[in-house]
Amino acid sequence: GNFRHFSEISTSSSGKQNFSFFFLLPFFCILQERLTVGITAMAACEAMFEWTREYLGDRKAFGAPLSKQQLLRHRMANMKTDIAVGRAFLDSCLERHNDRKLDGATASMAKSWASDLQNRVAYDCVQLHGGMGYMYDYKIGRAFVDARIQPIYAGTNEIMMELVSRSIFKA
């Protein structure tokens, strides 16, 4: 096949097995990668929130828009609060990054917290859309699926918490 020549290529620049990751470090700024995932997650949260706000204003049940239901308004208020807090934290991280003062633990917190929030917001927004939210034809349905990868790539959130814990309990 097309890959027959790959058996002759070493995947490690050091000649040592399982060492390739360290070869990549100089080429990728891991802090920036984690910050980027966090910022992307917050942007997704804001978009999903707006789609849901619009939907609740347009969709009627019992003769009135869903946005008139107190329980749904309070769920949206809680979501808005979480998004605002997350945005403030990510903005602070971005400023620290621009000043070259962002540390690894804080970048890990930003990635982990924001991607977890993205999944909570996606779940809640799908729920508020009802059956329509689960359909892939709707933006919120696609965003729900897209959110799932965020806690996995750029280092799993479990790894992020290990890195944060190491900054707390320094050896």
CSV table of C-alpha atoms in Angstrom, one decimal:
chain,number,residue,atom,x,y,z
A,1,GLY,CA,0.0,0.0,0.0
A,2,ASN,CA,0.9,3.7,0.2
A,3,PHE,CA,2.5,3.3,3.6
A,4,ARG,CA,5.1,0.6,2.8
A,5,HIS,CA,8.0,3.0,3.2
A,6,PHE,CA,7.0,4.0,6.7
A,7,SER,CA,8.5,0.9,8.2
A,8,GLU,CA,11.9,2.4,7.5
A,9,ILE,CA,11.3,5.7,9.3
A,10,SER,CA,12.1,6.3,12.9
A,11,THR,CA,9.4,8.1,14.8
A,12,SER,CA,11.8,9.4,17.5
A,13,SER,CA,14.4,12.0,16.7
A,14,SER,CA,16.4,11.0,19.8
A,15,GLY,CA,16.6,7.3,18.7
A,16,LYS,CA,14.9,6.4,21.9
A,17,GLN,CA,11.6,4.7,22.0
A,18,ASN,CA,8.7,6.6,23.6
A,19,PHE,CA,10.6,9.9,23.5
A,20,SER,CA,8.9,11.6,20.6
A,21,PHE,CA,6.6,13.8,22.8
A,22,PHE,CA,9.6,15.5,24.2
A,23,PHE,CA,10.9,16.2,20.7
A,24,LEU,CA,7.6,18.1,20.1
A,25,LEU,CA,7.8,20.4,23.1
A,26,PRO,CA,10.0,23.1,21.5
A,27,PHE,CA,7.7,23.3,18.5
A,28,PHE,CA,4.4,23.6,20.4
A,29,CYS,CA,3.6,25.9,23.2
A,30,ILE,CA,1.6,23.6,25.5
A,31,LEU,CA,0.3,26.5,27.6
A,32,GLN,CA,-1.0,28.3,24.5
A,33,GLU,CA,-2.6,25.1,23.3
A,34,ARG,CA,-4.5,24.6,26.6
A,35,LEU,CA,-5.5,28.3,26.7
A,36,THR,CA,-6.8,28.0,23.1
A,37,VAL,CA,-8.9,25.0,24.1
A,38,GLY,CA,-10.3,27.0,27.0
A,39,ILE,CA,-11.1,30.0,24.9
A,40,THR,CA,-12.7,27.9,22.2
A,41,ALA,CA,-14.8,26.2,24.9
A,42,MET,CA,-16.0,29.5,26.3
A,43,ALA,CA,-16.9,30.8,22.8
A,44,ALA,CA,-18.9,27.6,22.3
A,45,CYS,CA,-20.7,28.2,25.6
A,46,GLU,CA,-21.6,31.7,24.6
A,47,ALA,CA,-22.9,30.6,21.2
A,48,MET,CA,-25.0,27.7,22.7
A,49,PHE,CA,-26.4,30.0,25.3
A,50,GLU,CA,-27.5,32.5,22.6
A,51,TRP,CA,-29.1,29.8,20.4
A,52,THR,CA,-31.0,28.6,23.4
A,53,ARG,CA,-32.1,32.0,24.5
A,54,GLU,CA,-33.5,32.6,21.0
A,55,TYR,CA,-35.1,29.2,20.9
A,56,LEU,CA,-36.9,29.8,24.3
A,57,GLY,CA,-38.1,33.1,23.1
A,58,ASP,CA,-39.5,31.7,19.9
A,59,ARG,CA,-40.9,28.3,21.0
A,60,LYS,CA,-44.3,28.3,22.6
A,61,ALA,CA,-45.9,25.9,25.0
A,62,PHE,CA,-49.2,26.3,26.9
A,63,GLY,CA,-49.9,29.5,24.8
A,64,ALA,CA,-46.8,31.4,25.8
A,65,PRO,CA,-43.1,31.5,24.9
A,66,LEU,CA,-40.9,29.0,26.9
A,67,SER,CA,-39.0,32.1,28.1
A,68,LYS,CA,-42.0,33.0,30.3
A,69,GLN,CA,-41.5,29.9,32.4
A,70,GLN,CA,-39.7,30.8,35.6
A,71,LEU,CA,-37.8,27.5,36.0
A,72,LEU,CA,-36.4,27.9,32.5
A,73,ARG,CA,-35.4,31.5,33.1
A,74,HIS,CA,-33.6,30.5,36.3
A,75,ARG,CA,-31.7,27.8,34.5
A,76,MET,CA,-30.7,30.3,31.9
A,77,ALA,CA,-29.6,32.7,34.6
A,78,ASN,CA,-27.5,30.1,36.3
A,79,MET,CA,-25.9,29.2,32.9
A,80,LYS,CA,-25.2,32.9,32.2
A,81,THR,CA,-23.5,33.3,35.6
A,82,ASP,CA,-21.3,30.3,35.0
A,83,ILE,CA,-20.4,31.6,31.5
A,84,ALA,CA,-19.6,35.1,32.8
A,85,VAL,CA,-17.3,33.7,35.6
A,86,GLY,CA,-15.6,31.4,33.1
A,87,ARG,CA,-15.1,34.3,30.6
A,88,ALA,CA,-13.6,36.5,33.3
A,89,PHE,CA,-11.1,33.7,34.3
A,90,LEU,CA,-10.2,33.0,30.6
A,91,ASP,CA,-9.7,36.7,30.0
A,92,SER,CA,-7.4,36.9,33.0
A,93,CYS,CA,-5.5,33.9,31.7
A,94,LEU,CA,-5.2,35.5,28.3
A,95,GLU,CA,-3.8,38.7,29.8
A,96,ARG,CA,-1.3,36.7,31.8
A,97,HIS,CA,-0.3,34.8,28.7
A,98,ASN,CA,0.2,38.1,26.8
A,99,ASP,CA,2.4,39.3,29.7
A,100,ARG,CA,4.3,35.9,29.6
A,101,LYS,CA,3.1,35.2,33.2
A,102,LEU,CA,0.7,32.3,32.6
A,103,ASP,CA,1.9,29.2,34.4
A,104,GLY,CA,1.2,25.6,33.6
A,105,ALA,CA,-1.1,25.0,36.4
A,106,THR,CA,-3.3,27.9,35.6
A,107,ALA,CA,-3.4,27.0,31.9
A,108,SER,CA,-4.4,23.5,32.9
A,109,MET,CA,-7.2,24.9,35.1
A,110,ALA,CA,-8.4,27.0,32.2
A,111,LYS,CA,-8.5,24.1,29.8
A,112,SER,CA,-10.2,21.7,32.2
A,113,TRP,CA,-12.7,24.1,33.7
A,114,ALA,CA,-13.8,25.6,30.5
A,115,SER,CA,-14.1,22.3,28.6
A,116,ASP,CA,-16.1,20.8,31.5
A,117,LEU,CA,-18.4,23.9,31.4
A,118,GLN,CA,-18.8,23.5,27.7
A,119,ASN,CA,-20.1,20.0,28.2
A,120,ARG,CA,-22.5,21.1,31.0
A,121,VAL,CA,-23.8,24.0,28.9
A,122,ALA,CA,-24.2,21.7,25.9
A,123,TYR,CA,-26.2,19.2,28.0
A,124,ASP,CA,-28.4,21.9,29.5
A,125,CYS,CA,-29.1,23.6,26.2
A,126,VAL,CA,-30.0,20.3,24.5
A,127,GLN,CA,-32.4,19.7,27.4
A,128,LEU,CA,-34.0,23.1,27.0
A,129,HIS,CA,-34.4,22.6,23.3
A,130,GLY,CA,-36.3,19.4,24.0
A,131,GLY,CA,-36.5,16.7,21.3
A,132,MET,CA,-35.3,19.2,18.7
A,133,GLY,CA,-32.1,19.7,20.5
A,134,TYR,CA,-31.2,16.1,20.0
A,135,MET,CA,-31.5,16.3,16.3
A,136,TYR,CA,-28.3,16.8,14.3
A,137,ASP,CA,-30.1,19.2,12.0
A,138,TYR,CA,-30.0,21.8,14.8
A,139,LYS,CA,-26.8,23.7,15.7
A,140,ILE,CA,-27.2,22.8,19.4
A,141,GLY,CA,-27.3,19.1,18.5
A,142,ARG,CA,-24.0,19.3,16.6
A,143,ALA,CA,-22.5,21.5,19.4
A,144,PHE,CA,-23.4,18.8,21.9
A,145,VAL,CA,-21.4,16.2,20.0
A,146,ASP,CA,-18.5,18.6,19.3
A,147,ALA,CA,-18.2,19.5,23.0
A,148,ARG,CA,-17.4,15.9,24.0
A,149,ILE,CA,-13.8,16.0,22.6
A,150,GLN,CA,-12.8,19.1,24.5
A,151,PRO,CA,-12.0,17.4,27.8
A,152,ILE,CA,-10.0,14.8,25.9
A,153,TYR,CA,-7.5,16.5,23.6
A,154,ALA,CA,-4.7,18.8,24.5
A,155,GLY,CA,-4.3,16.6,27.6
A,156,THR,CA,-7.2,15.0,29.3
A,157,ASN,CA,-8.9,16.9,32.1
A,158,GLU,CA,-7.7,14.2,34.5
A,159,ILE,CA,-4.1,14.9,33.5
A,160,MET,CA,-4.9,18.6,33.9
A,161,MET,CA,-5.9,18.1,37.5
A,162,GLU,CA,-2.8,16.0,38.1
A,163,LEU,CA,-0.7,19.0,36.9
A,164,VAL,CA,-2.7,21.4,39.1
A,165,SER,CA,-2.3,19.1,42.1
A,166,ARG,CA,1.5,19.0,41.6
A,167,SER,CA,1.5,22.8,41.8
A,168,ILE,CA,-0.3,22.6,45.1
A,169,PHE,CA,1.7,19.8,46.7
A,170,LYS,CA,5.2,20.6,45.4
A,171,ALA,CA,7.7,17.9,46.2
